[in-house]
PDB file of C-alpha atoms in Angstrom:
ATOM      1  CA  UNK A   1      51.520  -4.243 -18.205  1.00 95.00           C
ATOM      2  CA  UNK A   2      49.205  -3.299 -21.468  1.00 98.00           C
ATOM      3  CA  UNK A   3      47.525   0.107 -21.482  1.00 98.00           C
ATOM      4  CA  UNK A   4      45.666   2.437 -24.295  1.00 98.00           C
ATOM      5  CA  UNK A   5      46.274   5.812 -24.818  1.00 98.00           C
ATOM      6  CA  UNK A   6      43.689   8.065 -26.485  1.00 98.00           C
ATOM      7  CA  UNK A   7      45.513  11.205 -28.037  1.00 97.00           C
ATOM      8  CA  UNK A   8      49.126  10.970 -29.765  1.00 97.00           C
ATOM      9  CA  UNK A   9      49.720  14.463 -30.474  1.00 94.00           C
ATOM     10  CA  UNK A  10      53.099  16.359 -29.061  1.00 89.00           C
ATOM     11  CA  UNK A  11      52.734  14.773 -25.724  1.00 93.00           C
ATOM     12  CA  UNK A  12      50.664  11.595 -25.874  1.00 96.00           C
ATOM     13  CA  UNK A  13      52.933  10.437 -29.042  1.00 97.00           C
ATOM     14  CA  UNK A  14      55.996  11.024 -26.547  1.00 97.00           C
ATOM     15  CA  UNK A  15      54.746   9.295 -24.018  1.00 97.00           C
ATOM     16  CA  UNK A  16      53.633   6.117 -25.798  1.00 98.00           C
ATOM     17  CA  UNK A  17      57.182   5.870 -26.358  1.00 98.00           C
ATOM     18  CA  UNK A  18      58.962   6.355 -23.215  1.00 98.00           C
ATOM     19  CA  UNK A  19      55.948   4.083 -21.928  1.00 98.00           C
ATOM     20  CA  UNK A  20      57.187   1.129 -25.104  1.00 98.00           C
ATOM     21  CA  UNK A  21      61.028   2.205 -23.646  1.00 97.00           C
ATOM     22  CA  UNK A  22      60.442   1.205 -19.729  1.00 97.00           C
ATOM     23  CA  UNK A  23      58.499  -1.920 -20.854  1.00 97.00           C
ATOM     24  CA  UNK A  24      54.675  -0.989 -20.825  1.00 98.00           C
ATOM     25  CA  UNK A  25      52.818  -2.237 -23.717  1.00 98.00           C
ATOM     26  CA  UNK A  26      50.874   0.401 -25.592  1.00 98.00           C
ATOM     27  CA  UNK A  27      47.813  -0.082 -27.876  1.00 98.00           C
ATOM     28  CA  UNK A  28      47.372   3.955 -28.778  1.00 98.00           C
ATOM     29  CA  UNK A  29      44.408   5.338 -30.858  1.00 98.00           C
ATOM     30  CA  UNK A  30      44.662   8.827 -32.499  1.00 97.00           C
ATOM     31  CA  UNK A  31      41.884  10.144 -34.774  1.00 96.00           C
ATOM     32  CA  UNK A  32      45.294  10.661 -37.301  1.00 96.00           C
ATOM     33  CA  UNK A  33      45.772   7.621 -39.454  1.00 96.00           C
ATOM     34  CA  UNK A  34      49.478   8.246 -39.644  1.00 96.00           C
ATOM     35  CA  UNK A  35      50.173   7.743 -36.150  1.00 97.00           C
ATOM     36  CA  UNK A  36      46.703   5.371 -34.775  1.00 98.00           C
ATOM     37  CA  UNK A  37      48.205   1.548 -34.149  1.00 97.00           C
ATOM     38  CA  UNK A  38      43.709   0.751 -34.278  1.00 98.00           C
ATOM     39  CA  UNK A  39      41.221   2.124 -36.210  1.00 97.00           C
ATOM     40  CA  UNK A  40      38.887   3.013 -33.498  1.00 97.00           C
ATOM     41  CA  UNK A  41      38.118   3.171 -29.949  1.00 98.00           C
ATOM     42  CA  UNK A  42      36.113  -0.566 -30.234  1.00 98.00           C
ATOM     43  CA  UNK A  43      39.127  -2.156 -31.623  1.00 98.00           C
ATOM     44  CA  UNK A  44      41.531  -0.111 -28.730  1.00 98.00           C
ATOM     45  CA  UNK A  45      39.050  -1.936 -25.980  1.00 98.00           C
ATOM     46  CA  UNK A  46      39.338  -4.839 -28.184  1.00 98.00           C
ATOM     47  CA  UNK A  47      43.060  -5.192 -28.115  1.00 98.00           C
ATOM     48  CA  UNK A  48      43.753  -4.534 -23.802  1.00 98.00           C
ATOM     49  CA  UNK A  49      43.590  -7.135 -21.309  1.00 97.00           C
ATOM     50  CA  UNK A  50      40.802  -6.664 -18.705  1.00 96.00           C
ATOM     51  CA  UNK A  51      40.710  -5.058 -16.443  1.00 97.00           C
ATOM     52  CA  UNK A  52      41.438  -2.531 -19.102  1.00 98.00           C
ATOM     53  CA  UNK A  53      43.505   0.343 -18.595  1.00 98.00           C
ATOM     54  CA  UNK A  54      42.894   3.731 -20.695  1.00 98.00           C
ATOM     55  CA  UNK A  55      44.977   6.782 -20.682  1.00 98.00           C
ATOM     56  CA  UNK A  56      43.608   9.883 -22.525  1.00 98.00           C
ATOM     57  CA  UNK A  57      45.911  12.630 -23.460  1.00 97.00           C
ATOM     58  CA  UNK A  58      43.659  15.294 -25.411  1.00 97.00           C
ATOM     59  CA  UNK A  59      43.119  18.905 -25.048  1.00 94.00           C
ATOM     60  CA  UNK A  60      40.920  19.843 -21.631  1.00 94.00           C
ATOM     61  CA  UNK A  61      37.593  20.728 -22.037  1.00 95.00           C
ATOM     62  CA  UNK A  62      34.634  19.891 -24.825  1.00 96.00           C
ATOM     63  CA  UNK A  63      37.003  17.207 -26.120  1.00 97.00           C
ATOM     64  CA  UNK A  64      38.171  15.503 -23.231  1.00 97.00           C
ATOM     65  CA  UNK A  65      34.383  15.244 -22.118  1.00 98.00           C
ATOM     66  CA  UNK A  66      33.731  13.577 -25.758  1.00 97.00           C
ATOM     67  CA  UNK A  67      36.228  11.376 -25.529  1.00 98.00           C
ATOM     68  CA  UNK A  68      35.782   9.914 -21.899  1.00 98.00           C
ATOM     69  CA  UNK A  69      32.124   9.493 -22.816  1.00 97.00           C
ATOM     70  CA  UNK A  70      33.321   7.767 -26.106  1.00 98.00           C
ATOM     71  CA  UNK A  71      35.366   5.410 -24.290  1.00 98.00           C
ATOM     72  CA  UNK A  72      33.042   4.536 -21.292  1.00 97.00           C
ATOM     73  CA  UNK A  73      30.684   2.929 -24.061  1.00 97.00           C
ATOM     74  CA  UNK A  74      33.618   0.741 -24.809  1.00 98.00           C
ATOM     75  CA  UNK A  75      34.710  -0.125 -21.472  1.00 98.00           C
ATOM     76  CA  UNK A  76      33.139  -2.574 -18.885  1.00 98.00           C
ATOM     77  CA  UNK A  77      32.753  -2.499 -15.441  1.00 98.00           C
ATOM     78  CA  UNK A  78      36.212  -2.844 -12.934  1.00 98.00           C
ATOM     79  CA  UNK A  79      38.005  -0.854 -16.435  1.00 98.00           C
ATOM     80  CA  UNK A  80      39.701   2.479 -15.275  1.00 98.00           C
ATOM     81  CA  UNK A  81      40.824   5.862 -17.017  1.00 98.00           C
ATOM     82  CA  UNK A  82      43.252   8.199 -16.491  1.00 98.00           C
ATOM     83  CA  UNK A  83      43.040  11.663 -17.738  1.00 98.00           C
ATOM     84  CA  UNK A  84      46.621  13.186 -18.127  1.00 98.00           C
ATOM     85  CA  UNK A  85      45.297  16.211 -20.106  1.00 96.00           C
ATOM     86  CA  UNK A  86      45.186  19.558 -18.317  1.00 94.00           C
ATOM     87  CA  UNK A  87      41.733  19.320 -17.464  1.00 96.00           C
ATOM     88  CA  UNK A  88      40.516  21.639 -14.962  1.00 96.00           C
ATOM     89  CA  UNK A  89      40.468  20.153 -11.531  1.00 97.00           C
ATOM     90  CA  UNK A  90      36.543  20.393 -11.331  1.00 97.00           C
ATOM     91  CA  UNK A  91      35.793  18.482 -14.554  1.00 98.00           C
ATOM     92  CA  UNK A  92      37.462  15.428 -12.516  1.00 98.00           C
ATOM     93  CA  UNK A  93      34.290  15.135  -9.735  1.00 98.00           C
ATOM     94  CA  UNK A  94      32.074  15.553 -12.905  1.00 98.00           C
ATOM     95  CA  UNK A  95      34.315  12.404 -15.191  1.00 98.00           C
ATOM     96  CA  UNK A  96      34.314  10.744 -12.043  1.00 98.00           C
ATOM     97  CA  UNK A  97      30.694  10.116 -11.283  1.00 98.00           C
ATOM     98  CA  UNK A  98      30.203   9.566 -15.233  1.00 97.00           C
ATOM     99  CA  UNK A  99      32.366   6.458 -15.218  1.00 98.00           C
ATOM    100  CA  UNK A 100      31.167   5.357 -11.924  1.00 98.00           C
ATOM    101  CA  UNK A 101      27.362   4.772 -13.078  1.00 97.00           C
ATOM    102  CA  UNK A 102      29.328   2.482 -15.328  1.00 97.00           C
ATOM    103  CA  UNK A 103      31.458   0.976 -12.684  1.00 98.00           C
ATOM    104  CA  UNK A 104      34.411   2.063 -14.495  1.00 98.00           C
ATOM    105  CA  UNK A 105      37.518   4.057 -12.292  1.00 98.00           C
ATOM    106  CA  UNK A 106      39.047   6.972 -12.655  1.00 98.00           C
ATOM    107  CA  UNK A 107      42.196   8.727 -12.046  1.00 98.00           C
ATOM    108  CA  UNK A 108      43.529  12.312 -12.631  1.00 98.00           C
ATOM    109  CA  UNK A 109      47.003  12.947 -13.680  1.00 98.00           C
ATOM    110  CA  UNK A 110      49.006  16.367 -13.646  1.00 97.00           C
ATOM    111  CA  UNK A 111      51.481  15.874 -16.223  1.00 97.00           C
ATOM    112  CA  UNK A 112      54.742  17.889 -16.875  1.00 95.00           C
ATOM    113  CA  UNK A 113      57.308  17.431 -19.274  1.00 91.00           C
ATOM    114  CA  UNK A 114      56.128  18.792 -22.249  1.00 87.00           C
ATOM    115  CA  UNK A 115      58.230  18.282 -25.290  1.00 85.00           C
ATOM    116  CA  UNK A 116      61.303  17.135 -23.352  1.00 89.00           C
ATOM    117  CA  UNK A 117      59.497  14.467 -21.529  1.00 94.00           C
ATOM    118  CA  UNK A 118      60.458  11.764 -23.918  1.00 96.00           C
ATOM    119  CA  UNK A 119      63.719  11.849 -22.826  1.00 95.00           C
ATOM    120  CA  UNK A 120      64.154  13.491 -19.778  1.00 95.00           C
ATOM    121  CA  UNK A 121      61.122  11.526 -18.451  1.00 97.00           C
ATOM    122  CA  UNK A 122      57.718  13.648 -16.816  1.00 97.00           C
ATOM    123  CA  UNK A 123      56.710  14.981 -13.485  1.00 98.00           C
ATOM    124  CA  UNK A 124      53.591  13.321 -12.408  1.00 98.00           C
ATOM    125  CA  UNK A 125      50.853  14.508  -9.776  1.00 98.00           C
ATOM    126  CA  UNK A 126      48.008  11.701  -9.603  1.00 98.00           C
ATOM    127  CA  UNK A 127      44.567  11.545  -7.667  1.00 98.00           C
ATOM    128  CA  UNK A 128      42.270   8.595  -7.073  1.00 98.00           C
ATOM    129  CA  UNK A 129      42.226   5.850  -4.966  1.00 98.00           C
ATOM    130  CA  UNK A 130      45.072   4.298  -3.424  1.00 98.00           C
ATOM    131  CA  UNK A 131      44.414   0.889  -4.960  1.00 98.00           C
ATOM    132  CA  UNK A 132      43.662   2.304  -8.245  1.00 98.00           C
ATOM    133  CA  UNK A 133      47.095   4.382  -7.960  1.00 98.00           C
ATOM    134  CA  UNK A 134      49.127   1.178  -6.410  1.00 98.00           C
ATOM    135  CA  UNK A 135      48.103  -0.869  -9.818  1.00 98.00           C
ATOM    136  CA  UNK A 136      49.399   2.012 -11.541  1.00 98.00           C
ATOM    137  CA  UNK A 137      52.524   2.710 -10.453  1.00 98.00           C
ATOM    138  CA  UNK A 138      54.416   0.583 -13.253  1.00 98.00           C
ATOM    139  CA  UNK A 139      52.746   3.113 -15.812  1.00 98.00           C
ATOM    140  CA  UNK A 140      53.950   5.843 -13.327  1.00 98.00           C
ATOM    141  CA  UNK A 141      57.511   4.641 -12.705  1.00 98.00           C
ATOM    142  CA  UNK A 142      57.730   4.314 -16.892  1.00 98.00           C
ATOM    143  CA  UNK A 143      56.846   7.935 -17.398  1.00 98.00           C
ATOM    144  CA  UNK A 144      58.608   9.883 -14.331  1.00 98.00           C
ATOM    145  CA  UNK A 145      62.565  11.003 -14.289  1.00 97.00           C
ATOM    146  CA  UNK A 146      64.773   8.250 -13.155  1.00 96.00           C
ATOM    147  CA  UNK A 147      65.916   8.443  -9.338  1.00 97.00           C
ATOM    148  CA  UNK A 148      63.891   8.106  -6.270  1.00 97.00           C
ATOM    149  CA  UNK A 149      60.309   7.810  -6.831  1.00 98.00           C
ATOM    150  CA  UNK A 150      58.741  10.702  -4.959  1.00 97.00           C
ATOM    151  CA  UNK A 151      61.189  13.346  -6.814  1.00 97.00           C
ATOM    152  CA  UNK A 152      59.094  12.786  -9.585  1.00 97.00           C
ATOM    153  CA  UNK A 153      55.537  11.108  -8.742  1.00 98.00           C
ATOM    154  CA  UNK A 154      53.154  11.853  -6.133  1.00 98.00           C
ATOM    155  CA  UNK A 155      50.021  10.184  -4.902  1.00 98.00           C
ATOM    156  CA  UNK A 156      48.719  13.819  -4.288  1.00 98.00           C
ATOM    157  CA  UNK A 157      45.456  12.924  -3.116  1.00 98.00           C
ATOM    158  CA  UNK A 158      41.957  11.777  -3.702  1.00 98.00           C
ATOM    159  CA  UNK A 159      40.252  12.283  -7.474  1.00 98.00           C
ATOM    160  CA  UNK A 160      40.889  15.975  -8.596  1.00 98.00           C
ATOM    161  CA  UNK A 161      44.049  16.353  -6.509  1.00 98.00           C
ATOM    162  CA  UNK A 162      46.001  15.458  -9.238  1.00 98.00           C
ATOM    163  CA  UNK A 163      45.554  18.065 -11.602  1.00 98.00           C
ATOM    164  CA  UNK A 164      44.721  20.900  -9.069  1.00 98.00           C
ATOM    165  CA  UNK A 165      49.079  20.608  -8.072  1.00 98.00           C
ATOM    166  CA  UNK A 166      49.327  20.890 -12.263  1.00 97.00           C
ATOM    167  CA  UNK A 167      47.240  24.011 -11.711  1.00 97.00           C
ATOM    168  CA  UNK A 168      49.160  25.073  -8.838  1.00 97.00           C
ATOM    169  CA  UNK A 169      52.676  24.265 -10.703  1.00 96.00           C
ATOM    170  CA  UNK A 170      52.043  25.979 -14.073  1.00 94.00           C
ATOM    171  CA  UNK A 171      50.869  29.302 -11.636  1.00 95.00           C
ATOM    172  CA  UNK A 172      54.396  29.286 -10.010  1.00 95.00           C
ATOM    173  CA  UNK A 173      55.789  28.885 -13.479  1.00 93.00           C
ATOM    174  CA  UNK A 174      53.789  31.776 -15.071  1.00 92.00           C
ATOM    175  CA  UNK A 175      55.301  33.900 -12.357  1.00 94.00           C
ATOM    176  CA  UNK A 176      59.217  32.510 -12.532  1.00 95.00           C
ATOM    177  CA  UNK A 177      58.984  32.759 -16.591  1.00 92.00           C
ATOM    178  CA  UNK A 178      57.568  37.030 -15.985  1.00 93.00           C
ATOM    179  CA  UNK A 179      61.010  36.878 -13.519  1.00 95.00           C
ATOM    180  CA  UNK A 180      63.074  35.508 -16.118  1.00 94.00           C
ATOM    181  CA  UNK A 181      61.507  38.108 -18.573  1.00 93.00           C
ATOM    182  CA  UNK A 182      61.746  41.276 -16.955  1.00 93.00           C
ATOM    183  CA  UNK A 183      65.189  40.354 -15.563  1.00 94.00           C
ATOM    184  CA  UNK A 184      66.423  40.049 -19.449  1.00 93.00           C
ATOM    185  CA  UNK A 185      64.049  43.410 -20.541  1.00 92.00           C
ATOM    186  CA  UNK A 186      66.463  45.020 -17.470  1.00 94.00           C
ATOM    187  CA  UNK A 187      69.342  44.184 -18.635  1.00 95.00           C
ATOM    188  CA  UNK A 188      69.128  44.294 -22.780  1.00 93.00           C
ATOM    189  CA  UNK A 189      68.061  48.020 -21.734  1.00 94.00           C
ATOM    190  CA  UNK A 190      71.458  48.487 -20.131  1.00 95.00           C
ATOM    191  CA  UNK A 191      73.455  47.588 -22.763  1.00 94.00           C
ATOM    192  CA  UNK A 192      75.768  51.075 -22.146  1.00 96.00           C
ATOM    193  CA  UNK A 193      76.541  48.463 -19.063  1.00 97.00           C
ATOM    194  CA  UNK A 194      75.786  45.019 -19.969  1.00 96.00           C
ATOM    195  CA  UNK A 195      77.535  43.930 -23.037  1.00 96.00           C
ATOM    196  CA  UNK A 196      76.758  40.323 -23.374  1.00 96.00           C
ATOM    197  CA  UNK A 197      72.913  39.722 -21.822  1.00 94.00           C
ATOM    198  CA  UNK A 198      73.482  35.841 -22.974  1.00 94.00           C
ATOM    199  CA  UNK A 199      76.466  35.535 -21.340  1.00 96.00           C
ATOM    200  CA  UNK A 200      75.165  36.998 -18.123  1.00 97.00           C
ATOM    201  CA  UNK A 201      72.419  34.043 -17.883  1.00 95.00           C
ATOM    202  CA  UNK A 202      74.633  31.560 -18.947  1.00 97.00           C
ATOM    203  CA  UNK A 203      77.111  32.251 -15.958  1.00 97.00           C
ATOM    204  CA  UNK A 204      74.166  31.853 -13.409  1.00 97.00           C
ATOM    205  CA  UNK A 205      73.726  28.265 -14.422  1.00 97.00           C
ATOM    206  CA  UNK A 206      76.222  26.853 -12.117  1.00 96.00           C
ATOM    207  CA  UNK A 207      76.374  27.959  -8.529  1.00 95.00           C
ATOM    208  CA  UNK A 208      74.017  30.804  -8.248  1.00 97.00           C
ATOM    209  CA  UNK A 209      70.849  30.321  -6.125  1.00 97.00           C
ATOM    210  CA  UNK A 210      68.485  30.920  -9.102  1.00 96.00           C
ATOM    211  CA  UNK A 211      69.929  28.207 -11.299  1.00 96.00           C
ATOM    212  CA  UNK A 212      67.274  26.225 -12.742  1.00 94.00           C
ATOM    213  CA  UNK A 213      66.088  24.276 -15.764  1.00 92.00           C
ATOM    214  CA  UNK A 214      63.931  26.990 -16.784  1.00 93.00           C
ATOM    215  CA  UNK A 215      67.166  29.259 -16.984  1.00 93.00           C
ATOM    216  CA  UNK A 216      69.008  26.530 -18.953  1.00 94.00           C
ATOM    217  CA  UNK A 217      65.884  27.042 -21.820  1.00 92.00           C
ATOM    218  CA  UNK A 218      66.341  30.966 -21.802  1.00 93.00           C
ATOM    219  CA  UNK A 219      70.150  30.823 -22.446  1.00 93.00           C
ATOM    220  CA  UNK A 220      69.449  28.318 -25.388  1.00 92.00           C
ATOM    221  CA  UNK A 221      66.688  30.699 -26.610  1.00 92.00           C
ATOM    222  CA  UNK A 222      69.241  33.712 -26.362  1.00 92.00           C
ATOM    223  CA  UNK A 223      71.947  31.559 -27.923  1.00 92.00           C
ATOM    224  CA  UNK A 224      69.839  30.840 -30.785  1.00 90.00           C
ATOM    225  CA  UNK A 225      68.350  34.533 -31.231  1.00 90.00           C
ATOM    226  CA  UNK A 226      70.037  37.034 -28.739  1.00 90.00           C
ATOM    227  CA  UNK A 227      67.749  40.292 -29.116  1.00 87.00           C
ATOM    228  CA  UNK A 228      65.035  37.497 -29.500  1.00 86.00           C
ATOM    229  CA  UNK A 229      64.550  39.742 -33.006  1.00 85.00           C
ATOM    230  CA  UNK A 230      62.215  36.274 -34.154  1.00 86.00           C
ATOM    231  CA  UNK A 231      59.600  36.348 -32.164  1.00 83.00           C
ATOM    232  CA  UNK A 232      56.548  38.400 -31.545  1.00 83.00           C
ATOM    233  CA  UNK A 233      55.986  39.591 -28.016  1.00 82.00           C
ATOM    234  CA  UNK A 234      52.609  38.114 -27.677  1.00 82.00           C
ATOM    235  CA  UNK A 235      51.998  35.046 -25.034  1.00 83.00           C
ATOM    236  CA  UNK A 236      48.851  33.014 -24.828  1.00 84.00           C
ATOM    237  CA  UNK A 237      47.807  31.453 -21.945  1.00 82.00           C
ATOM    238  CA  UNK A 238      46.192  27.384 -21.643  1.00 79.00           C
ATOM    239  CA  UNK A 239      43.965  28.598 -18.800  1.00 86.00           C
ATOM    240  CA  UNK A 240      45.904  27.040 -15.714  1.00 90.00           C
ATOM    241  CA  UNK A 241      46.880  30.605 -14.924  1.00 92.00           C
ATOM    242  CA  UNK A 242      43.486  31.606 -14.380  1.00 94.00           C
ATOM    243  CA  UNK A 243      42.185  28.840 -12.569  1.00 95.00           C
ATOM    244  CA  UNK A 244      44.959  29.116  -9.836  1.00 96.00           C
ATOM    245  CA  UNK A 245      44.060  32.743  -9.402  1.00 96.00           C
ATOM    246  CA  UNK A 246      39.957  31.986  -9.468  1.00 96.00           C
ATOM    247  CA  UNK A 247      40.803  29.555  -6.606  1.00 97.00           C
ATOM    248  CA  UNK A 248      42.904  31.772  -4.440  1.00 96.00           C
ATOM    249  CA  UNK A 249      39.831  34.199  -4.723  1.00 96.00           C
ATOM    250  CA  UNK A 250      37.815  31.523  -3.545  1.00 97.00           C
ATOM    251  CA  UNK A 251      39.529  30.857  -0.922  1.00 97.00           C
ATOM    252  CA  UNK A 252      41.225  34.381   0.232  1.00 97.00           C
ATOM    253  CA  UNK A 253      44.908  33.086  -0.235  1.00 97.00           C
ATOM    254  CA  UNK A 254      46.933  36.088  -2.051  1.00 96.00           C
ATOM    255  CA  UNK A 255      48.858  35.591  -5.088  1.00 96.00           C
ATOM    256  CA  UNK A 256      49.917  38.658  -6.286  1.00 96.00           C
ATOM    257  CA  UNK A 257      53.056  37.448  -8.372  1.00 96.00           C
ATOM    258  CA  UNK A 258      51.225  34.995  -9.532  1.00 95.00           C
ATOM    259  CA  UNK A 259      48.127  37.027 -10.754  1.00 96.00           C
ATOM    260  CA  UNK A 260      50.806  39.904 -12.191  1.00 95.00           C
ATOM    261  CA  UNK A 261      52.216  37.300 -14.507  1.00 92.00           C
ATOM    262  CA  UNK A 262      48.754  36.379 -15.791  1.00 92.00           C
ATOM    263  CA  UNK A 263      48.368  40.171 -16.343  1.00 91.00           C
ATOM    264  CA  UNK A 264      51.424  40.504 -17.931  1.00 89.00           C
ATOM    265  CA  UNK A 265      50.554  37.864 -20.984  1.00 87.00           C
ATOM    266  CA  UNK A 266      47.319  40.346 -21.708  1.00 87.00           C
ATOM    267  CA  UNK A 267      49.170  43.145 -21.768  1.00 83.00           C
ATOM    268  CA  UNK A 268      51.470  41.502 -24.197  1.00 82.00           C
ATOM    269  CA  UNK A 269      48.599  41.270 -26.856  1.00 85.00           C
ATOM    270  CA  UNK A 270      47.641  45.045 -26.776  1.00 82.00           C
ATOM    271  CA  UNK A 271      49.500  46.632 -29.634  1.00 81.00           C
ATOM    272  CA  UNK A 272      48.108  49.664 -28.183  1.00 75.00           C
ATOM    273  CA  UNK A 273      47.280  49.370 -24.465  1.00 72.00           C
ATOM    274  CA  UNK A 274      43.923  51.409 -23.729  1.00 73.00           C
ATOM    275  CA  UNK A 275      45.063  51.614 -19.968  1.00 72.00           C
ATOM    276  CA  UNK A 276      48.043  53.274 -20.824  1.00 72.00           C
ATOM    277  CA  UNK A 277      46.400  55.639 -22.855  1.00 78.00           C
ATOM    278  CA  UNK A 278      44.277  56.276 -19.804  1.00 77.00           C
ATOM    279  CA  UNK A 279      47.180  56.453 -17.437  1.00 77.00           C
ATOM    280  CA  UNK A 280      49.340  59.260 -19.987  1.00 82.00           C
ATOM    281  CA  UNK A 281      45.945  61.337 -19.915  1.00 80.00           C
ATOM    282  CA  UNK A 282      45.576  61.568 -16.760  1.00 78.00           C
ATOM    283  CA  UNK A 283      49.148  62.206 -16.655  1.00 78.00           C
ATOM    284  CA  UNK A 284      48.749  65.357 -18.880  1.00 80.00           C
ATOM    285  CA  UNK A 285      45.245  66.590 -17.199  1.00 81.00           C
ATOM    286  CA  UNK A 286      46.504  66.351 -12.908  1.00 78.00           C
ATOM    287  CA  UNK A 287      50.582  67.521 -14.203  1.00 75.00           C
ATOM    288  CA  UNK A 288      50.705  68.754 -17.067  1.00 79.00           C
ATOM    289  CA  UNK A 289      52.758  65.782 -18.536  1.00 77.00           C
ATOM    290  CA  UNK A 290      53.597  65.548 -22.363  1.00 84.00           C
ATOM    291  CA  UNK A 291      51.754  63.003 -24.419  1.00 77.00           C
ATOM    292  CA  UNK A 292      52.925  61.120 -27.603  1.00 82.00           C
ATOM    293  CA  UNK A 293      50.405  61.435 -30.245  1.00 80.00           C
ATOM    294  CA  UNK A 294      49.393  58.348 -31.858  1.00 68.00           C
TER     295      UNK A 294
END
């Protein structure tokens, strides 16, 4: 199988090789000369076997729109594109009825991996049409984990379905990674008690009921840095977050741990929280509770 892939940043240049590695043939473009194996969208078409194939892996939003309308002027009709950015599920209806004037398909992608996907292979949530998802699945089987199929693809349902379980799954992770966090804020506070916070994660890995892979990446983070005395306690988030949390609103479904986590990250950009300032007033006004001046 040939296929393009638009985008060959962190992720997209990753997965053009795992895709070379399980025997798909990859024509990628990238607006970066150092990386681009074409010059330009027109020579990308150019270069795939119809009915063409496109992936695009660029950041979700204005760009993504850009580049699916760039590359439905190259494409011709029975073509089909996948978006495995981390577009908002939404968007999909909207790219979907784009390339469809065109007679062009279209598929959504969830895609999780991120920077050890290349070798450790990616977990893969797709939505479109059966047929469309069938003639994909030796792009799919390239990119996932080895082992049984459905451990690390799934058909999740029609166009949009794809990346609302990517929406879903990087919710649950904001809420297991605030977990992880306050469990090691805990613990570094006891260290009258806890003498070796590193060592304490580190024994979990094997036979405790919270083992995990996200563990594994905290203990190498506290082997590298132990007080985590490098880094800044400020934490961005890509938007997923949000979206899971505007949905639930939508549709009444409570997700308090979920929603706390978002929280959380702003909190974690206030070097001076104006809420708590509000909360140690009123502390001082209703009980007469000391203050710390500024």
């Amino acid at each position: 199988m040939h296929i393009g892939l638009v985008g060959l940043g962190k992720m997209g240049g990753n997965m053009r090789e795992r895709l070379r590695r399980g025997g798909v043939e990859v024509t990628g473009y990238d607006p970066n000369p150092e990386v681009t194996d074409v010059a330009d969208l027109a020579a990308l078409a150019a270069a795939l076997p119809a009915p063409r194939v496109v992936w695009i892996m660029v950041p979700s939003g204005a760009i993504t729109d850009q580049v699916i309308a760039d590359v439905s002027a190259v494409l011709e009709p029975g073509d089909l594109v996948i978006d495995g950015g981390n577009s908002r599920f939404t968007d999909d209806a909207v790219h979907s009825a784009q390339l469809a004037e065109k007679k062009i398909r279209f598929v959504d992608c969830g895609v999780s991996g991120g920077i050890w996907g290349l070798e450790n292979g990616y977990g893969l949530m797709a939505g479109g049409d059966p047929a469309d998802i069938e003639e994909l699945l030796p792009v799919f089987d390239a990119l996932r984990p080895e082992g049984p199929r459905d451990e690390g693809f799934v058909h999740a349902g029609s166009v949009g379905a794809g990346h609302y379980s990517k929406m879903v799954h990087n919710g649950i992770e904001y809420a297991l990674m605030q977990a992880w966090a306050e469990g090691f804020e805990l613990m570094d506070a006891r260290d009258d008690l806890i003498h070796d916070v590193p060592g304490v994660f580190k024994a979990w890995q094997r036979g405790t009921v919270v083992r995990s892979w996200l563990l594994e990446l905290l203990v190498k983070a506290l082997e590298a840095d132990p007080e985590l005395a490098d880094i800044e306690g400020y934490v961005e988030d890509s938007g997923e977050g949000r979206w899971t949390v505007h949905d639930a609103l939508d549709h009444a479904v409570p997700v308090p741990t979920i929603s706390a986590a978002i929280f959380a990250r702003f909190v974690s950009r206030q070097k001076d929280s104006p809420s708590m300032k509000a909360v140690a007033a009123l502390r001082k006004q209703f009980g007469g509770h000391a203050v710390r001046k500024a």
